């Protein structure tokens, strides 16, 4: 009567035999499937209130914890449809032509949301637009009801002029819309743009009109929150995340312990102490930390000896997290890679086939690590300046979170010994500086072997930002049914943001990958609204 | 590796931190992010669930390792005024009573102070109505003088049905109404509430904008959160937003008897024995007979729990977090073998079973951290059956039944027995259901001699029988 169980070879998960496809990872193995109907998160708020910032950060977090999520930014669709932005007049509510275009853009984005959630395996879609009127929100609610999607609103409310001005300077002034303007003109135009929206802005009303909706109002950059009718687990996690993030400037330093005895022998795991060079690194790290001259640096280590010994050299208080311990290699603990290949040849090969999902026998996978390390990420979000002294696999997980790397890339991120990565939040992303402390160490990095082909059907989590130029197989015209000639179909263009065309993060000592917008649109800004029957397929880069 | 022989330096506390040394015990798996002690101050009219929240929150915080205690001013009042007559005591114009009530509050505050300074408490829940600005000011001044953080939890509810249900569940059986008949008690209590309403000033969005608080509306349909200061307040908010009061039942059981159980071996990933399979079938029958609407079934990633769930026949979810405690170097050994190969470890474990971590393995304390997301999701859910393992089940049970860290590792969770937990009043009703399939006993009591020099006989005296 009871079905036979077999253990699937990559994730070591027990499943009924008839379901087993050898070596095929199950989509969501590590944690239970706690989100069933797809969810559309709908941003609400005037321009420059942090909606895109929140959209992207939240999406990065959800993807990292294993929930396929994507941002749909209506402004991007508008920039596609209207190649040249002239001035705030476009946003006046009596500009009938523009109003129509803007509505078409929203509809096009919703169509893509639907495709993402029903055909492309998406679980959460973040609809990033102002959505400041009841009409617009009602339209979205109808869309949700028709398709069986849950709707959760995130409204950002802020009236502090300093915060608004800072936002505009950080992300608006350098946006494609203003690439031919000087900063003062851009600021002025943008402020007028905000006023266009303010006229018709109807905030969510928890007491009456919107009392049955599920939403969170984020007030004054997180000073206050109003949370209404959380429906399920994912909404609860989203609320918790939003309540823990902040925008205070700060830096996060990630590094590994100093070179250990096992490192010297090429052994995995274990709990050995530092080698001589490792101790030297610890001393260099102490000097480095002092030179950074930070107020209030928190130092975190794992509970393994090599990480603690490294922290001890700093002679400052530190906190130990078991959650930061290195990935458990199970039966392979303390073996060299050669020994693993000899004694467990099949396991060795399976790991190379799918390093993210592969779980060592009686050990862990990167996927397990992500779950384990999530509370550390949550606390990192709450904190300010932190130095995390951890281990190779753990550091890859943390780095993948900050740099929005996919599950596929994560196990191959380069995290060499004796190198500190300094992460500083900037605009919508994260600046990375790689600082080698000039103490020699062995190389412990194993690249993805060339001869391993991608196993068909392996789940690859996409990056979370929706560039219009993503390599999706079916492209549709984004805007249709307008009187003017339709916008031609897009052809995929190379992704150029963040230098991530390689699968591994190549660290340099230069400032890395600040997502700076570039634009190929060379035409002069014109006074009139120009619809582009576009000749060129040079798509303006993301306004990041 | 193991935490019992390597003792990393417990590092100096950062500057400040009030009266309490920062608690980073050498073996704790997660930093205790608490520096200043915190007072959670309840606010709200009677019968709004303040004591319910206080007790539940306290139970949760203690379980995750944050020493917490409730200070219920009503109890102080019952001490001071041995017999309760009627609602007139609570009239705002009853000067004598007002004096007594204020004295009770101050007495409770004094005990809060003692709890923090002498008893190593970290969080104190001040459970009273605290419905006037004046009373809250007293508390804020007290906290400021002593360097305590303050976080208010206000419960606002206007649904007369909810109020009536609350009164029925917990007020009628209160010592105040021990000699009254039901209707009299209800009438009196409602008048009591009216006394408070006269002077009730809720936390105000404007006037109280610099305070840290959460307002809970209508049992959780809406929350207003203001100025969360730190980690513990953030966790408290998250917890409060996940709990609910909808009636439901949680079923806890272990997997059926496994092959390794029969051999007296711990850990591993073996399958069910024939008796284990019979239990699984019996479990399926039992569950079906309970006719539980929308039952969720959760298992670990280990074969024996999954095989057990398979027999129930409906879909189940696997949680790696529900895996049995990792016995590290002792995996798949019998207790006799552990005594033979690691006699010192074996003794250390008996000395402090909660905190003891197997070499390259885990401790119960680690288990609790690992299980916290499971508890959080259990709070969100309604009817759930959790098929897990001995140590894991002990941890979950300790949460629901408010058992201390000392008791937790010795809770009895025998094979082939389902524990049915139903929330009731301020606690949890437990029914133990043995499904009539024999199994080995895997429970090992603490032996009398826990010294590292003890001989094998003393060490093994409480080991249950096996093949």
Tab-separated table of N, CA and C in Angstrom, chain A residues 2-3 5 7 13-14 16 29-30 32-34 206-207 223-233 236-237 239-240 243-244 271 300 303-305 308 312 317-322 328 334 359 363-364 368 379 382-383, chain B residues 1 6 8-9 11-12 22 24 28-31 33 205 213 221-231 234-235 237-238 241-242 269 277 301-303 306-307 310-311 316-320 357 360-362 366 377 380:
chain	number	residue	atom	x	y	z
A	2	UNK	N	1.903	1.247	0.854
A	2	UNK	CA	2.784	2.419	0.876
A	2	UNK	C	3.685	2.393	-0.341
A	3	UNK	N	3.866	3.560	-0.961
A	3	UNK	CA	4.695	3.625	-2.150
A	3	UNK	C	6.164	3.478	-1.769
A	5	UNK	N	10.016	4.392	-1.745
A	5	UNK	CA	10.694	5.686	-1.811
A	5	UNK	C	12.085	5.521	-2.382
A	7	UNK	N	15.732	8.028	-3.129
A	7	UNK	CA	16.321	9.314	-2.803
A	7	UNK	C	16.848	9.919	-4.086
A	13	UNK	N	16.714	13.954	-1.726
A	13	UNK	CA	15.367	14.067	-1.182
A	13	UNK	C	14.619	12.783	-1.471
A	14	UNK	N	13.925	12.275	-0.459
A	14	UNK	CA	13.166	11.036	-0.610
A	14	UNK	C	11.848	11.331	-1.308
A	16	UNK	N	8.517	9.364	-3.760
A	16	UNK	CA	7.958	8.092	-4.218
A	16	UNK	C	8.602	7.711	-5.547
A	29	UNK	N	13.129	22.472	-3.275
A	29	UNK	CA	13.360	21.370	-2.359
A	29	UNK	C	13.553	21.782	-0.925
A	30	UNK	N	14.275	22.857	-0.712
A	30	UNK	CA	14.726	23.149	0.644
A	30	UNK	C	13.612	23.472	1.610
A	32	UNK	N	9.309	24.307	2.340
A	32	UNK	CA	8.000	23.897	1.839
A	32	UNK	C	7.437	24.904	0.846
A	33	UNK	N	6.481	24.468	0.053
A	33	UNK	CA	5.867	25.345	-0.930
A	33	UNK	C	4.835	26.197	-0.216
A	34	UNK	N	5.255	27.347	0.223
A	34	UNK	CA	4.358	28.108	1.070
A	34	UNK	C	3.646	29.202	0.323
A	206	UNK	N	-7.380	52.921	4.644
A	206	UNK	CA	-7.655	51.713	5.425
A	206	UNK	C	-8.980	51.743	6.152
A	207	UNK	N	-9.505	52.947	6.386
A	207	UNK	CA	-10.718	53.023	7.190
A	207	UNK	C	-11.972	52.762	6.386
A	223	UNK	N	9.795	54.732	9.355
A	223	UNK	CA	9.574	55.119	10.739
A	223	UNK	C	8.299	54.467	11.254
A	224	UNK	N	7.329	54.370	10.348
A	224	UNK	CA	6.008	53.902	10.717
A	224	UNK	C	5.478	52.987	9.637
A	225	UNK	N	4.660	52.016	10.030
A	225	UNK	CA	4.034	51.134	9.056
A	225	UNK	C	2.586	50.934	9.424
A	226	UNK	N	1.737	50.885	8.397
A	226	UNK	CA	0.374	50.460	8.644
A	226	UNK	C	0.164	49.195	7.825
A	227	UNK	N	-0.201	48.125	8.484
A	227	UNK	CA	-0.302	46.832	7.814
A	227	UNK	C	-1.743	46.370	7.883
A	228	UNK	N	-2.323	46.081	6.733
A	228	UNK	CA	-3.733	45.703	6.694
A	228	UNK	C	-3.941	44.343	6.057
A	229	UNK	N	-4.570	43.441	6.785
A	229	UNK	CA	-5.030	42.166	6.247
A	229	UNK	C	-3.981	41.342	5.515
A	230	UNK	N	-2.962	40.939	6.241
A	230	UNK	CA	-1.988	40.028	5.644
A	230	UNK	C	-2.681	38.706	5.389
A	231	UNK	N	-2.553	38.183	4.170
A	231	UNK	CA	-3.301	36.972	3.846
A	231	UNK	C	-2.524	35.694	4.068
A	232	UNK	N	-1.212	35.750	3.837
A	232	UNK	CA	-0.479	34.476	3.815
A	232	UNK	C	0.979	34.649	4.192
A	233	UNK	N	1.690	33.521	4.123
A	233	UNK	CA	3.090	33.472	4.532
A	233	UNK	C	3.957	34.468	3.789
A	236	UNK	N	3.486	37.958	4.843
A	236	UNK	CA	4.042	38.152	6.172
A	236	UNK	C	5.566	38.312	6.104
A	237	UNK	N	6.220	37.510	5.263
A	237	UNK	CA	7.672	37.621	5.114
A	237	UNK	C	8.051	38.944	4.480
A	239	UNK	N	6.390	41.769	4.665
A	239	UNK	CA	6.223	42.825	5.669
A	239	UNK	C	7.410	42.825	6.626
A	240	UNK	N	7.804	41.653	7.073
A	240	UNK	CA	8.939	41.541	7.995
A	240	UNK	C	10.201	42.112	7.350
A	243	UNK	N	10.158	45.863	7.099
A	243	UNK	CA	10.323	46.526	8.383
A	243	UNK	C	11.749	46.457	8.899
A	244	UNK	N	12.574	45.652	8.254
A	244	UNK	CA	13.947	45.524	8.731
A	244	UNK	C	14.958	46.282	7.893
A	271	UNK	N	37.531	21.528	11.094
A	271	UNK	CA	37.589	22.650	12.025
A	271	UNK	C	39.030	22.902	12.438
A	300	UNK	N	31.215	39.776	13.017
A	300	UNK	CA	30.539	38.474	13.175
A	300	UNK	C	31.431	37.377	12.643
A	303	UNK	N	31.099	29.619	14.132
A	303	UNK	CA	31.569	28.975	15.355
A	303	UNK	C	32.708	28.005	15.074
A	304	UNK	N	33.327	28.165	13.919
A	304	UNK	CA	34.474	27.314	13.603
A	304	UNK	C	35.752	28.046	13.962
A	305	UNK	N	36.696	27.259	14.396
A	305	UNK	CA	37.914	27.811	14.981
A	305	UNK	C	38.617	28.823	14.084
A	308	UNK	N	37.024	32.234	14.148
A	308	UNK	CA	37.169	32.897	15.435
A	308	UNK	C	38.600	33.361	15.647
A	312	UNK	N	39.857	37.092	16.528
A	312	UNK	CA	40.598	37.364	17.761
A	312	UNK	C	41.716	38.371	17.530
A	317	UNK	N	35.272	43.343	20.211
A	317	UNK	CA	34.215	42.362	20.495
A	317	UNK	C	33.658	41.794	19.198
A	318	UNK	N	33.320	40.514	19.208
A	318	UNK	CA	32.698	39.909	18.032
A	318	UNK	C	31.611	38.942	18.483
A	319	UNK	N	30.713	38.626	17.571
A	319	UNK	CA	29.607	37.729	17.888
A	319	UNK	C	29.693	36.492	17.005
A	320	UNK	N	29.399	35.345	17.571
A	320	UNK	CA	29.484	34.092	16.827
A	320	UNK	C	28.100	33.641	16.365
A	321	UNK	N	28.023	33.233	15.115
A	321	UNK	CA	26.785	32.670	14.588
A	321	UNK	C	27.062	31.248	14.110
A	322	UNK	N	26.339	30.282	14.631
A	322	UNK	CA	26.465	28.934	14.083
A	322	UNK	C	26.001	28.928	12.629
A	328	UNK	N	28.152	21.960	5.203
A	328	UNK	CA	28.483	20.655	5.763
A	328	UNK	C	28.685	19.662	4.612
A	334	UNK	N	36.494	16.807	5.441
A	334	UNK	CA	37.938	16.642	5.665
A	334	UNK	C	38.665	15.845	4.582
A	359	UNK	N	23.316	18.111	-2.772
A	359	UNK	CA	23.531	17.984	-1.333
A	359	UNK	C	24.497	16.841	-1.089
A	363	UNK	N	24.994	15.652	4.273
A	363	UNK	CA	25.488	17.028	4.424
A	363	UNK	C	24.479	18.031	3.897
A	364	UNK	N	24.975	19.122	3.327
A	364	UNK	CA	24.121	20.210	2.881
A	364	UNK	C	24.382	20.573	1.429
A	368	UNK	N	20.379	24.590	0.809
A	368	UNK	CA	20.188	24.504	2.257
A	368	UNK	C	20.872	25.672	2.948
A	379	UNK	N	19.413	40.144	9.675
A	379	UNK	CA	20.057	40.971	10.684
A	379	UNK	C	21.063	41.920	10.036
A	382	UNK	N	19.284	44.972	9.146
A	382	UNK	CA	18.987	45.845	10.275
A	382	UNK	C	20.216	46.656	10.708
A	383	UNK	N	21.392	46.054	10.549
A	383	UNK	CA	22.599	46.644	11.112
A	383	UNK	C	23.168	47.745	10.232
B	1	UNK	N	32.748	22.488	15.146
B	1	UNK	CA	32.999	21.230	15.840
B	1	UNK	C	32.200	21.226	17.125
B	6	UNK	N	36.067	23.332	23.351
B	6	UNK	CA	36.643	24.614	22.943
B	6	UNK	C	35.759	25.715	23.463
B	8	UNK	N	35.497	29.440	23.122
B	8	UNK	CA	36.003	30.706	22.597
B	8	UNK	C	35.779	31.796	23.620
B	9	UNK	N	36.624	32.771	23.596
B	9	UNK	CA	36.509	33.843	24.581
B	9	UNK	C	35.165	34.515	24.460
B	11	UNK	N	33.538	37.548	24.535
B	11	UNK	CA	34.219	38.832	24.397
B	11	UNK	C	33.547	39.918	25.197
B	12	UNK	N	34.321	40.944	25.454
B	12	UNK	CA	33.861	42.032	26.324
B	12	UNK	C	32.633	42.699	25.737
B	22	UNK	N	26.216	41.744	28.465
B	22	UNK	CA	25.626	41.200	27.246
B	22	UNK	C	25.731	39.685	27.284
B	24	UNK	N	26.300	36.569	25.680
B	24	UNK	CA	26.744	35.698	24.597
B	24	UNK	C	27.399	34.528	25.280
B	28	UNK	N	25.962	29.332	22.807
B	28	UNK	CA	24.739	29.742	22.105
B	28	UNK	C	25.001	29.805	20.608
B	29	UNK	N	24.046	29.369	19.812
B	29	UNK	CA	24.288	29.327	18.372
B	29	UNK	C	23.982	30.641	17.685
B	30	UNK	N	23.226	31.484	18.347
B	30	UNK	CA	22.866	32.758	17.731
B	30	UNK	C	23.195	33.873	18.725
B	31	UNK	N	23.789	34.965	18.252
B	31	UNK	CA	24.055	36.068	19.176
B	31	UNK	C	22.758	36.555	19.785
B	33	UNK	N	20.847	39.394	20.580
B	33	UNK	CA	20.956	40.811	20.235
B	33	UNK	C	20.238	41.707	21.212
B	205	UNK	N	-1.145	58.892	17.296
B	205	UNK	CA	-0.175	58.964	16.192
B	205	UNK	C	0.670	60.213	16.258
B	213	UNK	N	5.984	51.453	19.335
B	213	UNK	CA	4.796	50.672	19.677
B	213	UNK	C	4.209	49.954	18.477
B	221	UNK	N	-6.448	42.103	12.249
B	221	UNK	CA	-6.737	42.398	10.849
B	221	UNK	C	-5.915	43.604	10.394
B	222	UNK	N	-5.494	44.431	11.355
B	222	UNK	CA	-4.657	45.574	10.989
B	222	UNK	C	-3.652	45.882	12.092
B	223	UNK	N	-2.480	46.390	11.690
B	223	UNK	CA	-1.443	46.764	12.642
B	223	UNK	C	-0.891	48.136	12.291
B	224	UNK	N	-0.557	48.883	13.311
B	224	UNK	CA	0.164	50.126	13.097
B	224	UNK	C	1.459	50.005	13.889
B	225	UNK	N	2.576	50.128	13.224
B	225	UNK	CA	3.866	49.924	13.878
B	225	UNK	C	4.664	51.220	13.828
B	226	UNK	N	5.148	51.665	14.966
B	226	UNK	CA	5.863	52.935	15.021
B	226	UNK	C	7.237	52.786	15.634
B	227	UNK	N	8.270	53.185	14.912
B	227	UNK	CA	9.631	53.285	15.447
B	227	UNK	C	10.153	52.022	16.127
B	228	UNK	N	10.252	50.952	15.369
B	228	UNK	CA	10.884	49.755	15.917
B	228	UNK	C	12.357	50.066	16.128
B	229	UNK	N	12.853	49.875	17.345
B	229	UNK	CA	14.212	50.320	17.656
B	229	UNK	C	15.283	49.282	17.377
B	230	UNK	N	14.953	48.014	17.592
B	230	UNK	CA	16.042	47.032	17.556
B	230	UNK	C	15.547	45.647	17.164
B	231	UNK	N	16.464	44.719	17.185
B	231	UNK	CA	16.205	43.351	16.735
B	231	UNK	C	15.057	42.709	17.487
B	234	UNK	N	11.751	44.012	16.585
B	234	UNK	CA	11.382	43.567	15.243
B	234	UNK	C	10.851	42.132	15.280
B	235	UNK	N	11.503	41.281	16.064
B	235	UNK	CA	11.042	39.892	16.185
B	235	UNK	C	9.676	39.830	16.849
B	237	UNK	N	7.345	42.130	16.802
B	237	UNK	CA	6.332	42.579	15.838
B	237	UNK	C	6.007	41.457	14.867
B	238	UNK	N	7.050	40.810	14.362
B	238	UNK	CA	6.842	39.716	13.397
B	238	UNK	C	6.004	38.616	14.029
B	241	UNK	N	2.369	39.584	14.446
B	241	UNK	CA	1.637	39.642	13.183
B	241	UNK	C	1.342	38.263	12.616
B	242	UNK	N	1.942	37.238	13.189
B	242	UNK	CA	1.716	35.897	12.664
B	242	UNK	C	0.752	35.054	13.493
B	269	UNK	N	19.430	7.371	8.799
B	269	UNK	CA	18.305	7.635	7.908
B	269	UNK	C	17.705	6.306	7.447
B	277	UNK	N	5.648	0.323	10.047
B	277	UNK	CA	4.703	0.390	8.936
B	277	UNK	C	3.275	0.250	9.410
B	301	UNK	N	13.093	15.645	6.140
B	301	UNK	CA	13.653	15.110	4.901
B	301	UNK	C	14.123	13.675	5.088
B	302	UNK	N	13.826	13.084	6.249
B	302	UNK	CA	14.361	11.755	6.513
B	302	UNK	C	13.358	10.685	6.148
B	303	UNK	N	13.887	9.616	5.640
B	303	UNK	CA	13.046	8.573	5.049
B	303	UNK	C	11.936	8.130	5.978
B	306	UNK	N	8.904	10.383	6.095
B	306	UNK	CA	8.213	10.441	4.816
B	306	UNK	C	7.427	9.162	4.581
B	307	UNK	N	8.051	8.035	4.906
B	307	UNK	CA	7.327	6.771	4.773
B	307	UNK	C	6.067	6.782	5.627
B	310	UNK	N	3.470	8.990	3.975
B	310	UNK	CA	2.943	8.356	2.762
B	310	UNK	C	1.701	7.540	3.069
B	311	UNK	N	1.709	6.908	4.240
B	311	UNK	CA	0.582	6.032	4.586
B	311	UNK	C	-0.697	6.816	4.838
B	316	UNK	N	1.929	16.008	1.452
B	316	UNK	CA	2.666	16.467	2.628
B	316	UNK	C	3.825	17.329	2.144
B	317	UNK	N	4.343	18.150	3.043
B	317	UNK	CA	5.471	19.008	2.720
B	317	UNK	C	6.674	18.569	3.535
B	318	UNK	N	7.827	18.594	2.932
B	318	UNK	CA	9.047	18.186	3.639
B	318	UNK	C	9.809	19.429	4.101
B	319	UNK	N	10.217	19.443	5.362
B	319	UNK	CA	11.021	20.522	5.909
B	319	UNK	C	12.357	19.944	6.357
B	320	UNK	N	13.448	20.451	5.834
B	320	UNK	CA	14.749	19.998	6.324
B	320	UNK	C	14.898	20.402	7.782
B	357	UNK	N	26.478	20.011	22.812
B	357	UNK	CA	26.502	19.818	21.359
B	357	UNK	C	27.371	18.618	21.049
B	360	UNK	N	30.866	17.769	16.125
B	360	UNK	CA	30.452	17.885	14.722
B	360	UNK	C	28.942	17.727	14.556
B	361	UNK	N	28.216	17.935	15.624
B	361	UNK	CA	26.767	17.792	15.558
B	361	UNK	C	26.062	18.992	16.145
B	362	UNK	N	24.911	18.742	16.743
B	362	UNK	CA	24.070	19.821	17.252
B	362	UNK	C	23.697	19.604	18.700
B	366	UNK	N	20.683	24.386	19.577
B	366	UNK	CA	20.778	24.619	18.135
B	366	UNK	C	19.465	24.237	17.461
B	377	UNK	N	5.630	29.327	11.326
B	377	UNK	CA	4.651	28.913	10.324
B	377	UNK	C	3.510	28.121	10.969
B	380	UNK	N	1.002	30.548	12.036
B	380	UNK	CA	0.195	31.084	10.930
B	380	UNK	C	-0.874	30.093	10.482
